[in-house]
Tab-separated table of N, CA and C in Angstrom:
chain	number	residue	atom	x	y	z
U	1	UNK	N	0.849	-1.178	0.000
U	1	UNK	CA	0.000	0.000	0.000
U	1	UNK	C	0.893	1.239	0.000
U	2	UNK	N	1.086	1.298	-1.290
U	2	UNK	CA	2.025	3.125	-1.120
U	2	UNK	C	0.810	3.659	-1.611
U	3	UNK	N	1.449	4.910	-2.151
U	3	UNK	CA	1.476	6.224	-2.468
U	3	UNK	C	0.119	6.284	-3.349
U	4	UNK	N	0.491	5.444	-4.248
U	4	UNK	CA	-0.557	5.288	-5.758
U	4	UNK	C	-1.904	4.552	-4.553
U	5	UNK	N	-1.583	3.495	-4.142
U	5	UNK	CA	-2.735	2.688	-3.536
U	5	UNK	C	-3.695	3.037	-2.447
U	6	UNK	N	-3.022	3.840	-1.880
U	6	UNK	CA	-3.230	4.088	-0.694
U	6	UNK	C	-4.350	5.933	-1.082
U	7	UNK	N	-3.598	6.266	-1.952
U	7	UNK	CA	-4.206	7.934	-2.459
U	7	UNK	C	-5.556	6.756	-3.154
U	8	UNK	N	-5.697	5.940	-3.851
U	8	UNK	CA	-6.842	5.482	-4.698
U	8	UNK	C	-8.025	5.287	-3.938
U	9	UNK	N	-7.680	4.390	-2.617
U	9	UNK	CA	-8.126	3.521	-1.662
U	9	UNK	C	-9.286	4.708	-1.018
U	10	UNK	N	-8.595	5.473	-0.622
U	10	UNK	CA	-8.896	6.744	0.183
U	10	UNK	C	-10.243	7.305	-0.331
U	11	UNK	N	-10.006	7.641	-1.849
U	11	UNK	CA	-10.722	8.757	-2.996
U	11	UNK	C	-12.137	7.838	-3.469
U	12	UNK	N	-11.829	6.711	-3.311
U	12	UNK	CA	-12.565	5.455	-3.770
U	12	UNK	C	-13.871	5.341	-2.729
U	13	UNK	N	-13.088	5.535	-1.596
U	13	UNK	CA	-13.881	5.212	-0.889
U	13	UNK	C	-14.531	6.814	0.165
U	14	UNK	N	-14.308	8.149	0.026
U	14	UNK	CA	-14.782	9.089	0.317
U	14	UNK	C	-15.850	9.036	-0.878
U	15	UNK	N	-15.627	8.442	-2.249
U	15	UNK	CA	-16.703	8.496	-3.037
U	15	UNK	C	-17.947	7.190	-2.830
U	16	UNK	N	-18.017	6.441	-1.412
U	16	UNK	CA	-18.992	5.929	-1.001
U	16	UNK	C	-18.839	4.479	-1.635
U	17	UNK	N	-17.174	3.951	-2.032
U	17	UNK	CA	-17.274	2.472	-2.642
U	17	UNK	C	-16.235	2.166	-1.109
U	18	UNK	N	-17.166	0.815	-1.211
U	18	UNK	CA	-16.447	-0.319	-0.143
U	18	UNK	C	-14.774	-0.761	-0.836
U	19	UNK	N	-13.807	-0.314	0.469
U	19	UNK	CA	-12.284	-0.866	-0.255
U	19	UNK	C	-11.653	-1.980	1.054
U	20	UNK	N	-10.907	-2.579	0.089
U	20	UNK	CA	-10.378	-3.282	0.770
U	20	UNK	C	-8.905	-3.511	0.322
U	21	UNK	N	-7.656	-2.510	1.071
U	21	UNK	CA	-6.337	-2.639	1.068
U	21	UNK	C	-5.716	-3.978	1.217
U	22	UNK	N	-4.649	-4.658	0.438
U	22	UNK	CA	-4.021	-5.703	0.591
U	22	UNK	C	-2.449	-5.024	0.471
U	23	UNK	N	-1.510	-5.124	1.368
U	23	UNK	CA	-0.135	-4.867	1.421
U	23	UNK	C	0.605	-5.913	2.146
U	24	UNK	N	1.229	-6.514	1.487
U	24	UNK	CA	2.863	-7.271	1.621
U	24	UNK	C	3.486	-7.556	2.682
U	25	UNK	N	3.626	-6.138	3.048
U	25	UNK	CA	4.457	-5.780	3.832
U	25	UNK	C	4.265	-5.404	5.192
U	26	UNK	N	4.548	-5.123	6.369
U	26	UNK	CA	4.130	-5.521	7.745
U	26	UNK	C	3.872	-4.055	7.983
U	27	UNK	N	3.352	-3.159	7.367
U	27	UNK	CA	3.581	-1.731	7.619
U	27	UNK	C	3.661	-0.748	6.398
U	28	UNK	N	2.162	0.144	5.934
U	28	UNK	CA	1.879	0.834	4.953
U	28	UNK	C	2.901	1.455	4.615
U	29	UNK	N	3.103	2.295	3.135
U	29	UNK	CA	3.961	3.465	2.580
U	29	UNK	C	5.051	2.803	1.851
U	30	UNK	N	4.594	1.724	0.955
U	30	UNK	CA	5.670	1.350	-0.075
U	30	UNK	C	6.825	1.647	-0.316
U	31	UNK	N	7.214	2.678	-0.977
U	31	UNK	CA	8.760	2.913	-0.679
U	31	UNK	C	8.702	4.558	0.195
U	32	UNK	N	7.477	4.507	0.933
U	32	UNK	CA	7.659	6.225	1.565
U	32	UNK	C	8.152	5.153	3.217
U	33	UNK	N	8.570	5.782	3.957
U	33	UNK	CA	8.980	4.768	5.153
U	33	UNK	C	9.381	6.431	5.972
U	34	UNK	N	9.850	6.272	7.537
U	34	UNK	CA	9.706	7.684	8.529
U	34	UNK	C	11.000	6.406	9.247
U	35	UNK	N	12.121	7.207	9.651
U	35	UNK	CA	13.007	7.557	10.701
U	35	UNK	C	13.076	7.791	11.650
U	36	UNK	N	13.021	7.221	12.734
U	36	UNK	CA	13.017	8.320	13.824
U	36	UNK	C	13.867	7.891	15.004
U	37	UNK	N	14.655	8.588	15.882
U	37	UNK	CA	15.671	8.395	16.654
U	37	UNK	C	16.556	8.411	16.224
U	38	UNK	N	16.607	9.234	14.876
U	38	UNK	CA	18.405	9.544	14.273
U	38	UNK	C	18.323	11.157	14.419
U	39	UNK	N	17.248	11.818	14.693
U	39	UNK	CA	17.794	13.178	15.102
U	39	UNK	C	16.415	13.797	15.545
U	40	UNK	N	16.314	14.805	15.776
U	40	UNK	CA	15.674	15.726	16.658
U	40	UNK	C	14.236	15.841	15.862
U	41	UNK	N	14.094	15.501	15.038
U	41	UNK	CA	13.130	15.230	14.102
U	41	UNK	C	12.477	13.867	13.071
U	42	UNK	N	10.989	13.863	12.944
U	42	UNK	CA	11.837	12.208	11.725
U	42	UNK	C	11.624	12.764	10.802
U	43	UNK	N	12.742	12.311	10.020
U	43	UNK	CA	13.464	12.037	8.613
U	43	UNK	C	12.292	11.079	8.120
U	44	UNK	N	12.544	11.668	6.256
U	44	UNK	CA	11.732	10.624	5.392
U	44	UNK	C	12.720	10.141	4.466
U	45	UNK	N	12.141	8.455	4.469
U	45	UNK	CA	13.141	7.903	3.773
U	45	UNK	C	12.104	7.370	2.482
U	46	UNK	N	12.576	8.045	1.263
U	46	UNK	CA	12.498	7.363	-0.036
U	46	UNK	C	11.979	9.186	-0.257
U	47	UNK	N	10.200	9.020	-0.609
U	47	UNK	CA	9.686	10.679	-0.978
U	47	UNK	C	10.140	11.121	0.294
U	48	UNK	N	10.444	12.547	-0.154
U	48	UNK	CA	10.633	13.690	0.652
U	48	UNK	C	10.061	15.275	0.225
U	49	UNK	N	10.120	15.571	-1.384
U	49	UNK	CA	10.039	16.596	-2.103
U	49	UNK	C	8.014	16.501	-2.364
U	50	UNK	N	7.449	17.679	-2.344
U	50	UNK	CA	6.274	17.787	-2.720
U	50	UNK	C	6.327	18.406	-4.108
U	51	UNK	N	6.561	17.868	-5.173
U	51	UNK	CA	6.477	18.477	-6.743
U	51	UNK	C	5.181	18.862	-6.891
U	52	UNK	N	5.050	20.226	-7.220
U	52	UNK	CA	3.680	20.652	-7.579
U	52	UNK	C	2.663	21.705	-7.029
U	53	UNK	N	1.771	21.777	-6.898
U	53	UNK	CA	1.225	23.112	-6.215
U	53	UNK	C	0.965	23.056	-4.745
U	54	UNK	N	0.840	24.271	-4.044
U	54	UNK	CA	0.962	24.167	-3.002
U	54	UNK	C	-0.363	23.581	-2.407
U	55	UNK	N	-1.439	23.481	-3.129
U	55	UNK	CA	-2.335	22.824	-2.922
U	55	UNK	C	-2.514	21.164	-3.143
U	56	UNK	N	-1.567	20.393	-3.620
U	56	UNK	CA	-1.455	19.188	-3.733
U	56	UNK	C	-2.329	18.481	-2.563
U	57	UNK	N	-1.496	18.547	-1.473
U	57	UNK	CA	-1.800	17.892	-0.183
U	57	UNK	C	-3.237	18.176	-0.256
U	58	UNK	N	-3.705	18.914	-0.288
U	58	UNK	CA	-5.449	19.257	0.077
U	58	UNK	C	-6.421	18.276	-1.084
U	59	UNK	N	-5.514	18.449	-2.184
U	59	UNK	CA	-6.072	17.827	-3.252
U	59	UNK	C	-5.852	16.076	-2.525
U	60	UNK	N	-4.533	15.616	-2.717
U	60	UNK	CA	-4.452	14.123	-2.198
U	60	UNK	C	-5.916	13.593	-1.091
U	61	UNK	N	-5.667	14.323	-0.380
U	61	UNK	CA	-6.233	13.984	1.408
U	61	UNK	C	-8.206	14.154	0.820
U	62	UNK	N	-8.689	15.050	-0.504
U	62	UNK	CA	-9.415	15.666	-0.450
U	62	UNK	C	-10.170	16.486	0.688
U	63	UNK	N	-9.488	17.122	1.084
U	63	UNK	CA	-10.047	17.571	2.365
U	63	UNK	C	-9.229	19.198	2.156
U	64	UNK	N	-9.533	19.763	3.169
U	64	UNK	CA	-9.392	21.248	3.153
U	64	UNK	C	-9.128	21.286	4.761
U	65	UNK	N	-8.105	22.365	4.980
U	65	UNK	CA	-7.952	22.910	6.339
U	65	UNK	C	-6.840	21.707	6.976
U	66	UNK	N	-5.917	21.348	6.349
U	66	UNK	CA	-5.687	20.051	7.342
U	66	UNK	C	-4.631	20.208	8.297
U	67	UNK	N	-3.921	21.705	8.556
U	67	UNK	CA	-3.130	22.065	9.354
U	67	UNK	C	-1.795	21.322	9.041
U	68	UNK	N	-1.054	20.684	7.890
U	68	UNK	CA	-0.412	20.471	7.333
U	68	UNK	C	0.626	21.839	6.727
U	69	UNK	N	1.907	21.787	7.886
U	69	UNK	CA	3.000	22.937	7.223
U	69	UNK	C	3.399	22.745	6.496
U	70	UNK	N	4.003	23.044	5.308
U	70	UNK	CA	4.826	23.367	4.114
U	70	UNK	C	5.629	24.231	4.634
U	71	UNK	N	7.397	24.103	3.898
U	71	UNK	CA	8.158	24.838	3.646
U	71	UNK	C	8.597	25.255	2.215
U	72	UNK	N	8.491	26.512	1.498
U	72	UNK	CA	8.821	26.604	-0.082
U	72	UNK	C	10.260	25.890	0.071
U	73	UNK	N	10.968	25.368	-1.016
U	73	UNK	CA	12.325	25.095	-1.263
U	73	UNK	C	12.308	25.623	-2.971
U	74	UNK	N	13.415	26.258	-3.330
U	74	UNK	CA	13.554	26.389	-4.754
U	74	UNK	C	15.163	26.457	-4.955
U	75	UNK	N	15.645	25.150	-5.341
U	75	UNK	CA	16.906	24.808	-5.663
U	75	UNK	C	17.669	25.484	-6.819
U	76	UNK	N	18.984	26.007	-6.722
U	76	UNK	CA	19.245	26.818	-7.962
U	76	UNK	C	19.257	25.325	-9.130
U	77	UNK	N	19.681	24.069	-8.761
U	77	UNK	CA	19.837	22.838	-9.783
U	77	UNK	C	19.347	21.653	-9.488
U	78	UNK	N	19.050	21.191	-10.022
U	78	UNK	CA	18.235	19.397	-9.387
U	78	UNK	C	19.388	18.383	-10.916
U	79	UNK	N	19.425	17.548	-10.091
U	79	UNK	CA	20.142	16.250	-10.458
U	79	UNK	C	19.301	15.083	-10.877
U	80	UNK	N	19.788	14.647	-11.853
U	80	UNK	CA	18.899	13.122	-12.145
U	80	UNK	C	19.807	12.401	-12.648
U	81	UNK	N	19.260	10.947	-12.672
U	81	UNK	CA	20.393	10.143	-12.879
U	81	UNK	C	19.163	9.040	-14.045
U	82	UNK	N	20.162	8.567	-15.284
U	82	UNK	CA	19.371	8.529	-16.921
U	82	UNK	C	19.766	6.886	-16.939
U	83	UNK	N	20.334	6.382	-15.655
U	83	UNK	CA	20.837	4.605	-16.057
U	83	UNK	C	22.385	5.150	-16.118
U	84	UNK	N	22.556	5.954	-16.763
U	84	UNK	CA	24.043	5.842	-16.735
U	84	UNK	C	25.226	7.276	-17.035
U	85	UNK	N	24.410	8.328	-16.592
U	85	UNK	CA	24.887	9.606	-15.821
U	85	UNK	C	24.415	10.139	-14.889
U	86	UNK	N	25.041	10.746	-14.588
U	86	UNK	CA	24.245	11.628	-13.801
U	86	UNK	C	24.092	12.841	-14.379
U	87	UNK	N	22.672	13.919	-14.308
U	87	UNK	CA	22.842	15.122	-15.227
U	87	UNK	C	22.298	16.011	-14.859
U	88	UNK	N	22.530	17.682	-14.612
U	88	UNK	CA	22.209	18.657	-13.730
U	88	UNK	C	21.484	19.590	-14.833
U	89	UNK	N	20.018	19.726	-14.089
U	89	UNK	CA	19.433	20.864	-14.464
U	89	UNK	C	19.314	22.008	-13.833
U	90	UNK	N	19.152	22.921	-14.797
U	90	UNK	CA	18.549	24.394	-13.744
U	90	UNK	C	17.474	24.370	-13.349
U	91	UNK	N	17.142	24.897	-12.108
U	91	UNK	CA	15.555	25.141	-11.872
U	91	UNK	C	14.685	25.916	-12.563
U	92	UNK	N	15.493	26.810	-13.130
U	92	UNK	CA	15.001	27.724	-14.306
U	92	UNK	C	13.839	26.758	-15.477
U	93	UNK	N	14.569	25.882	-15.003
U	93	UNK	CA	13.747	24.617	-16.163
U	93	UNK	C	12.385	24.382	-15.515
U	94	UNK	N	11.917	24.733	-14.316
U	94	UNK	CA	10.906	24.253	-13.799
U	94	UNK	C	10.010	25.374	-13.631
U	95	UNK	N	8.828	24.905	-13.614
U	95	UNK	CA	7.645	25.861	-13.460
U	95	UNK	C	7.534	26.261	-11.960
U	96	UNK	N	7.105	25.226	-11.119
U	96	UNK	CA	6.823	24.906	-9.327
U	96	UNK	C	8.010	25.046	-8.841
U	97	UNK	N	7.711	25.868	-7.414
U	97	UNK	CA	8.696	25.803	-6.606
U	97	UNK	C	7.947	24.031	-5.820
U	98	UNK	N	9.005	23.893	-4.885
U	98	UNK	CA	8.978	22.590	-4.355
U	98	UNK	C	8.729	22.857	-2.673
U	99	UNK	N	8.289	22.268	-2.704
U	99	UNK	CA	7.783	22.347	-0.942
U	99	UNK	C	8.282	21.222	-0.416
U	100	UNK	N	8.343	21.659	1.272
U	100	UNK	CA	8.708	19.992	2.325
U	100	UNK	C	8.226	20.283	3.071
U	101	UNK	N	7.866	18.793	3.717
U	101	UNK	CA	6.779	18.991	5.232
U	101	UNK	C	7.932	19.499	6.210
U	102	UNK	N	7.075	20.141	7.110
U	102	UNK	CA	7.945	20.530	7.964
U	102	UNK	C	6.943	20.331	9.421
U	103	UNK	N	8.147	19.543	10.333
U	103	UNK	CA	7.430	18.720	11.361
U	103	UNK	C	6.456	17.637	10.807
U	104	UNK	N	6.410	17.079	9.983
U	104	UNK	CA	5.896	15.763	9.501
U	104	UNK	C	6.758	15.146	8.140
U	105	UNK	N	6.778	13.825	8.203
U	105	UNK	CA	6.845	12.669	7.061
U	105	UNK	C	5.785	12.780	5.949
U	106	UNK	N	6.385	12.219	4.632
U	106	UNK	CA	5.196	11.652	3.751
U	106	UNK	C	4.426	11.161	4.493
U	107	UNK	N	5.101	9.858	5.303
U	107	UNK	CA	4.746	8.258	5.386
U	107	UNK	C	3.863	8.990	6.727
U	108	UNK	N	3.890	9.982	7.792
U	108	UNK	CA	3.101	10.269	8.561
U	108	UNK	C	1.840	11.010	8.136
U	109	UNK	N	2.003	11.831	6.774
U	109	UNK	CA	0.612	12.253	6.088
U	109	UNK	C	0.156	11.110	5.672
U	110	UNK	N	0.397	10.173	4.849
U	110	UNK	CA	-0.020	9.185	4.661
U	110	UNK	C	-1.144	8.429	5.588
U	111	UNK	N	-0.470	8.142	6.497
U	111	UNK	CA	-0.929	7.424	7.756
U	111	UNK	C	-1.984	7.975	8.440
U	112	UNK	N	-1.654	9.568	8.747
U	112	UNK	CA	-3.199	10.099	9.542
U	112	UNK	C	-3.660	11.097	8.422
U	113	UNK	N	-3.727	11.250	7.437
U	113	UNK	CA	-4.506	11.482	6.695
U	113	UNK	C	-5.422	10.932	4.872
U	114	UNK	N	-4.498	9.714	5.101
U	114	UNK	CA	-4.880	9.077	3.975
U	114	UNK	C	-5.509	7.613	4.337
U	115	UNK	N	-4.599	7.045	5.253
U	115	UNK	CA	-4.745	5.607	5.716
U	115	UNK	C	-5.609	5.352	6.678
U	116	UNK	N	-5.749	5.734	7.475
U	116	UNK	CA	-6.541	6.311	9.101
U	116	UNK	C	-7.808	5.558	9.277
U	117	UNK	N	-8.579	6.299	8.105
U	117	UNK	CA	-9.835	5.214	7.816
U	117	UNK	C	-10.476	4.032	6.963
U	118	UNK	N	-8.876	3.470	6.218
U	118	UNK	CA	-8.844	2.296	5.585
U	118	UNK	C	-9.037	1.492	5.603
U	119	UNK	N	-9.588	0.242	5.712
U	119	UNK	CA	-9.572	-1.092	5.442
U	119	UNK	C	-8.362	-1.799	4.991
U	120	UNK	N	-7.224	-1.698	5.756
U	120	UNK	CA	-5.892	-2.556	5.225
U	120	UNK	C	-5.506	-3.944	6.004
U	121	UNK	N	-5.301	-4.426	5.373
U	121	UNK	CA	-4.575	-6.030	5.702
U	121	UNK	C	-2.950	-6.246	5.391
U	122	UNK	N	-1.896	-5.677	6.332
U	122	UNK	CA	-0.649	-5.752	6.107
U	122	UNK	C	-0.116	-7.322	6.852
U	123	UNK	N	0.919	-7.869	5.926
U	123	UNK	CA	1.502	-9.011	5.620
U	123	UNK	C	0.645	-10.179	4.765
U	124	UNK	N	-0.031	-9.088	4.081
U	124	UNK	CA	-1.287	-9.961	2.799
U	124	UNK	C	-0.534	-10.203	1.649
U	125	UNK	N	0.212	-10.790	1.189
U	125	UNK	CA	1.078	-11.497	-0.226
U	125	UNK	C	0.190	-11.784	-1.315
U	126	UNK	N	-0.851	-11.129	-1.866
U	126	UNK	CA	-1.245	-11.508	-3.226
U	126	UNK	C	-0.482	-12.433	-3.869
U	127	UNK	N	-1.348	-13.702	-4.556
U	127	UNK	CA	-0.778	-15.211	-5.237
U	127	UNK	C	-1.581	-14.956	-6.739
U	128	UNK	N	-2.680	-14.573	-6.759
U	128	UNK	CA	-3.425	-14.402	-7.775
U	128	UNK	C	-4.707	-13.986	-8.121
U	129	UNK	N	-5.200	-13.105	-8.894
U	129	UNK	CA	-5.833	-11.936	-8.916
U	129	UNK	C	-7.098	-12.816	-10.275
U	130	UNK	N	-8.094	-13.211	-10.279
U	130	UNK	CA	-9.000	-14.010	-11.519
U	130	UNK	C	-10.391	-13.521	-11.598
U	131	UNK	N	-10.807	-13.840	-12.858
U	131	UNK	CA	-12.019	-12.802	-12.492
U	131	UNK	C	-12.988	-13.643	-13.395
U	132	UNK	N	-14.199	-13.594	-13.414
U	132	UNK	CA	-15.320	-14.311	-13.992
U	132	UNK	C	-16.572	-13.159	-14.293
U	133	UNK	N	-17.450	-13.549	-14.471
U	133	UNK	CA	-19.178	-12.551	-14.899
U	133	UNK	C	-19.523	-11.948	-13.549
U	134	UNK	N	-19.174	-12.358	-12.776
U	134	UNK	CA	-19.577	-12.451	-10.772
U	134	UNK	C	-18.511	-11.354	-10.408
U	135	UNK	N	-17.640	-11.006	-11.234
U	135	UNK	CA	-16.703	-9.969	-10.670
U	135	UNK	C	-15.483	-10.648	-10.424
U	136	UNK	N	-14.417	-9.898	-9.365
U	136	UNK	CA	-12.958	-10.469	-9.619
U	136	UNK	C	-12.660	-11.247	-7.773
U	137	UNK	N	-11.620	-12.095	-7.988
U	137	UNK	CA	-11.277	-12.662	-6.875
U	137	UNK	C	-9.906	-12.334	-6.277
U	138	UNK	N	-9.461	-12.237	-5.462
U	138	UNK	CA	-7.535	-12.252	-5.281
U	138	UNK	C	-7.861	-13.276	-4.097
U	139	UNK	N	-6.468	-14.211	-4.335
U	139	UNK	CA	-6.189	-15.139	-3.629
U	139	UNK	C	-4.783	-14.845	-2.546
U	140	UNK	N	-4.569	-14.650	-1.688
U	140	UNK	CA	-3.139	-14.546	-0.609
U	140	UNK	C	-2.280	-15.564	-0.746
U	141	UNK	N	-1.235	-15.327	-0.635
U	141	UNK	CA	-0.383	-16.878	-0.496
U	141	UNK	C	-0.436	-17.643	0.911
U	142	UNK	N	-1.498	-17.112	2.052
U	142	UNK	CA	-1.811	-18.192	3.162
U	142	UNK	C	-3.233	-18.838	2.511
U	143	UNK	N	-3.539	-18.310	1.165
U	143	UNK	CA	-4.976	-19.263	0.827
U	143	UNK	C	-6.212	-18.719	0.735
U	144	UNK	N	-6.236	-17.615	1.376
U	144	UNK	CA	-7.459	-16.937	1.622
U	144	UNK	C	-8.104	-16.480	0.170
U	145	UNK	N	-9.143	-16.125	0.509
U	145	UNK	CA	-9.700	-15.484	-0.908
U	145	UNK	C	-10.818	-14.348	-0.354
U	146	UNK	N	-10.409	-13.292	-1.186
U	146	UNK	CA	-11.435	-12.240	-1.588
U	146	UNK	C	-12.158	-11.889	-1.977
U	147	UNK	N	-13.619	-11.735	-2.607
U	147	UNK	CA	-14.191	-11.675	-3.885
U	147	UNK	C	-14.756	-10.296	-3.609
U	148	UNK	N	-15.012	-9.344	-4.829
U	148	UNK	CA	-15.207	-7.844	-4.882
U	148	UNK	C	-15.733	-8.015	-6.306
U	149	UNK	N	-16.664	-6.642	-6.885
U	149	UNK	CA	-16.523	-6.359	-8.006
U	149	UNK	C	-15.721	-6.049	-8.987
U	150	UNK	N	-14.799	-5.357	-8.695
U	150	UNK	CA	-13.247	-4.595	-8.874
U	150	UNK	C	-12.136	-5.141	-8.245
U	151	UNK	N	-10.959	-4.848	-9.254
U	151	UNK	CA	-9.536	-4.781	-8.446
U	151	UNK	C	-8.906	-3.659	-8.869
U	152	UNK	N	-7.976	-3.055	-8.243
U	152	UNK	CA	-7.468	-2.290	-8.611
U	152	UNK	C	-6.135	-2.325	-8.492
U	153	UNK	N	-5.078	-2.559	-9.371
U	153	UNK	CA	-3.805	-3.258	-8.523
U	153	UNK	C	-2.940	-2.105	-9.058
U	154	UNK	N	-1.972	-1.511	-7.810
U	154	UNK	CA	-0.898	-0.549	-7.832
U	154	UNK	C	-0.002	-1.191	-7.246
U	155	UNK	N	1.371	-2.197	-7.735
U	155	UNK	CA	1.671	-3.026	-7.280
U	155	UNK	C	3.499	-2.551	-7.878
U	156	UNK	N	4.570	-2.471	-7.656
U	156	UNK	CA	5.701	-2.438	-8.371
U	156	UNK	C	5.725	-3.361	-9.644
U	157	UNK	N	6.291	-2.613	-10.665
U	157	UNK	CA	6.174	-3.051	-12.331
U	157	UNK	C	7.096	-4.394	-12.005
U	158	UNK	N	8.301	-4.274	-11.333
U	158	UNK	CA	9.056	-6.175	-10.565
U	158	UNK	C	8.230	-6.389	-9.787
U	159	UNK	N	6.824	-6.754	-9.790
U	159	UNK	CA	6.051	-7.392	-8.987
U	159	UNK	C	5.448	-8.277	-9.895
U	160	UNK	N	5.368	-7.707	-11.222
U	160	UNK	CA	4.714	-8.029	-12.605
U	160	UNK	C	5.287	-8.897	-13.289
U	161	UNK	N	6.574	-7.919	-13.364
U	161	UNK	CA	7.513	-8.853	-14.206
U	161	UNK	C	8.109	-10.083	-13.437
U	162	UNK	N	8.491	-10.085	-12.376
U	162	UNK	CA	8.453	-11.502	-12.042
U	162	UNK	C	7.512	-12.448	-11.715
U	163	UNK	N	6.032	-11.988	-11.983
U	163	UNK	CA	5.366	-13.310	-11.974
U	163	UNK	C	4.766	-13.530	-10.095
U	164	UNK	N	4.978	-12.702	-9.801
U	164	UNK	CA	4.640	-13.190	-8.315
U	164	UNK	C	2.890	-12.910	-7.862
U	165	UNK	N	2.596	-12.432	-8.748
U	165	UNK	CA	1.057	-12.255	-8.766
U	165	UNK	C	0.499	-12.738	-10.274
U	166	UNK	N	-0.053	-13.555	-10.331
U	166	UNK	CA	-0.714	-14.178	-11.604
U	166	UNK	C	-1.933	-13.965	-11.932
U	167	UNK	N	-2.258	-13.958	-13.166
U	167	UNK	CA	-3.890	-13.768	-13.741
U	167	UNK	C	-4.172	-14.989	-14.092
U	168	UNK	N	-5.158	-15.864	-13.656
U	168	UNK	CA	-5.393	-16.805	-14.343
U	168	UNK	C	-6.341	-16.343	-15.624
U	169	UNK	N	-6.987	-15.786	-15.753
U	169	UNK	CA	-7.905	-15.507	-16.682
U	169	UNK	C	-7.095	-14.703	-17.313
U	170	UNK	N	-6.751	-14.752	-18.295
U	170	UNK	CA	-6.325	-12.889	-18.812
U	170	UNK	C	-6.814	-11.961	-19.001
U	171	UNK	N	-6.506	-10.656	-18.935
U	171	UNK	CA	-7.205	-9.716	-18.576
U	171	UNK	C	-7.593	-8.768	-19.557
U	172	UNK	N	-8.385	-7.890	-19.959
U	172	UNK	CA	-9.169	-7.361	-20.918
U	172	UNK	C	-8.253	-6.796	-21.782
């Protein structure tokens, strides 16, 4: 349950549909993850940068007022790396200044404002995802099974490509 799943889950279900989160892993925020006891503050590990308007957050959370600080940041250069340089742009190149939480994590917006009122099942291993006229099923690798109208899978593209979640049916 990151970023993509977790923002869907949320929006899905303020729009009055029943969800039901399945994550992997023993603890929401895919590659967003929080630090803490390495300094006077927690640190975010993976996202850190808010690309985009300063209204993002209000937009994500759909909600308004959420007492969520921002700090502007506007870097004279940002760095990216292409597989096999590294290569420096100007900010001049960019439209948005960039914002950071200040006194909070992604992975803590996440959590009390996205996740909070979720339906999640963490250390759930999706085995296989099949679907029939009756709607779709996902199966866990302890066996269990799900059945819903919908799936919606935001899953890492090496989640795909290796095969660790299967379609038996193929898919449209």
């Amino acid at each position: 349950a990151g970023a993509a799943g977790l923002t869907a889950g949320h929006r899905l279900q303020r729009a009055g549909i029943t969800v039901q989160i399945f994550d992997a892993r023993p603890m929401i925020g895919g590659r967003i993850a929080e630090l803490t006891g390495f300094a006077d503050v927690p640190l975010d590990i993976g996202a850190e940068w808010i690309h985009g308007p300063k209204n993002l957050l209000d937009r994500i959370a759909d909600q308004r007022d959420m007492n969520v600080q921002t700090i502007n940041y506007r870097p004279q250069t940002y760095q990216s790396w292409n597989g096999s340089k590294l290569r420096k742009h100007r900010a001049a190149d960019f439209d948005e200044a960039e914002h950071k939480f200040h006194h909070i994590t992604w992975h803590r917006f996440f959590a009390d404002y996205i996740a909070r009122d979720l339906n999640i099942q963490l250390n759930a291993q999706i085995r296989a995802i099949d679907r029939d006229r009756q709607g779709v099923s996902v199966t866990l690798a302890d066996g269990r099974r799900f059945d819903g109208d919908r799936v919606l899978v935001t899953v890492p593209l090496s989640v795909l490509q290796r095969g660790i979640i299967t379609f038996p049916t193929a898919l449209p």
